[in-house]
Amino acid sequence: MKRVVSVMVGLWFALYISLASADLTIEITKGSDQAIPIAIVPFATPEQGTLSEDIAQIVSDDLARSGQFSPLSRSSLIAQPNRSEDVHYRDWRAVDSNYLVVGQVTPEGDGYRVQFELMDIYGERRMLGEVVNVGRGQLRSAAHYVSDKVFEAVTGTRGAFSTRIAYVTAQGAADNRRYALHVADADGHNSQQILSSQQPILSPAWAPDGNKLAYVSFESGRSAIYIQDLASSQRIQATSFEGINGAPAWSPDGRKLAMSLSKDGQPEIYVMDIASRSFRRLTDNSAIDTEPDWAPDGQSLVYTSDRSGGPQLYRYNLANGQAERITFTGSYNSRGRFSPDGKTLFLVHRDDQGFHVAKKDLGTDRLTILTDSQWDESPSVAPNGSMVIFATQQGNRGVLGVVSADGNASYRLPSAQGDVREPAWSPFMN
Amino acid sequence: MIDGEAEAIANAKQAAQASNGFINLVRRAIEQAWILPASATNQLRAVVRIQLLPTGELVSARIIESSGDGVFDRSVLQAVERAAPFRELRELPLAAQSQFREFNLDFNPKDVRR
């Protein structure tokens, strides 16, 4: 008995000594996936009159939509500083905010001077301080710029709030249907119609420089692929073969378009050199091959084929001309779209609940469903890879939805009347 | 002699148990306060050295082993600051308090998906 007691004293003592030595280390292996609390104080504005836009509100909305931030409500802002010199870090700790954005807007020339600063509350440090000058009608752009800078400084990922989206609307009864192609800010504001037709418009695709759109229009009575310059509205007809001219996709260098053409029988994948108008045929089989998308490195394409009996994704290697099937989960996987780093494919996956946006990790082969509505289609990825826009149904109307790449946050874009479909997220614009 | 040993055991055991309780409390508080960056991977690791006052208030928190990722390093420092103060330190037996005036936190996420 005595020996046992001695051994136990020894053990406890050894443990005690090891804890008492200066190098006690506590391991932290878990974190929370809550959104980052951030306080965005209303920007000081000119004394006379009010501004047409509330910059702090736009920044707050942008950051909240990303799902990665949780902006404090205005009523919980305990002070209203507009410059870092007036910030008392202790105040903001009391409301558990990790970051603080302050700023002011002053008239300058024909427009405004927008000044903003970002503070790390716990580090008691100014992380950003910048001035942007914008024209009179560009306060929303200035706000999105602030959002981009704050997002990047905090998360390390470039913000995509200053990007744009293209989409197609359809309005009116069946015998008087009107289709239109629109371009809008990523938050749905500032929409502009760039084409209108009584025949369907499909598959808008942004050129990598963000200045042009390729799309399919049936305005001539049959399908044709057009390339339209957004600034000048000038356009060229790229293809108008007999049968299907569909699903244009720009190569990363902007010189080629991959597409689906049925001119030689079944819909097959072709690559068109835009300058020379020469074609390379990639697929040759009795199935439907469509919806190509280029890998970011330009070395391969993914496309949808039903050669196995149902739609599945295949990857075509441009160097050796070989295609391999890459989706095996479930009986329906289509419309693959690469993440900007090329490591993930976003796609449409059908399960017994309906059609969802899903992602496939190309390293681990894991397929993860991101959306839970029934009729989700046409995913298109933001240029920073953080969000995916898609078409879905609300009631019996087509609307646009956005989901974060991890599936944790989602929202619907406000829309006018009619059906909205075929969204395409632009590249970075600057 | 047996009595003396029994008392030593009781004291050592009590101190060890109290210490373990405090370690768990610190760990839970920091895990709750640590907002894992979306870009975090389980390859990242950072070690923070912290100093506490006898009251449990934070004197300093500094990175002694950087993850090499500024966003990750900032997130762990914010987690410590958000979780502090650790006032429960005052409730520890005196013998156990001294070891927690200065210690390390090893941030080593194991539950991230990427």
Short mmCIF file of C-alpha atoms in Angstrom, two decimals, chain A residues 49 57 69 81 106 112 135 167-168 202 221-222 225 259 303 305 390 421:
data_model
loop_
_atom_site.label_atom_id
_atom_site.label_comp_id
_atom_site.label_asym_id
_atom_site.label_seq_id
_atom_site.Cartn_x
_atom_site.Cartn_y
_atom_site.Cartn_z
CA GLY A 49 -28.09 68.27 -48.38
CA GLN A 57 -25.10 50.87 -45.75
CA PHE A 69 -19.11 39.18 -42.08
CA PRO A 81 -16.24 58.57 -35.38
CA THR A 106 -16.73 65.56 -49.33
CA TYR A 112 -16.88 63.41 -54.48
CA GLY A 135 -17.94 61.26 -60.31
CA TYR A 167 -28.53 37.71 -67.25
CA VAL A 168 -31.52 37.17 -69.53
CA LEU A 202 -29.24 32.20 -74.10
CA GLY A 221 -34.99 32.49 -86.71
CA ARG A 222 -32.31 29.99 -85.74
CA ILE A 225 -23.47 32.92 -81.49
CA MET A 259 -19.01 25.86 -78.08
CA TYR A 303 -18.20 19.57 -70.66
CA SER A 305 -22.14 14.52 -72.18
CA PHE A 390 -27.40 30.57 -60.23
CA ARG A 421 -32.34 33.28 -65.95
#
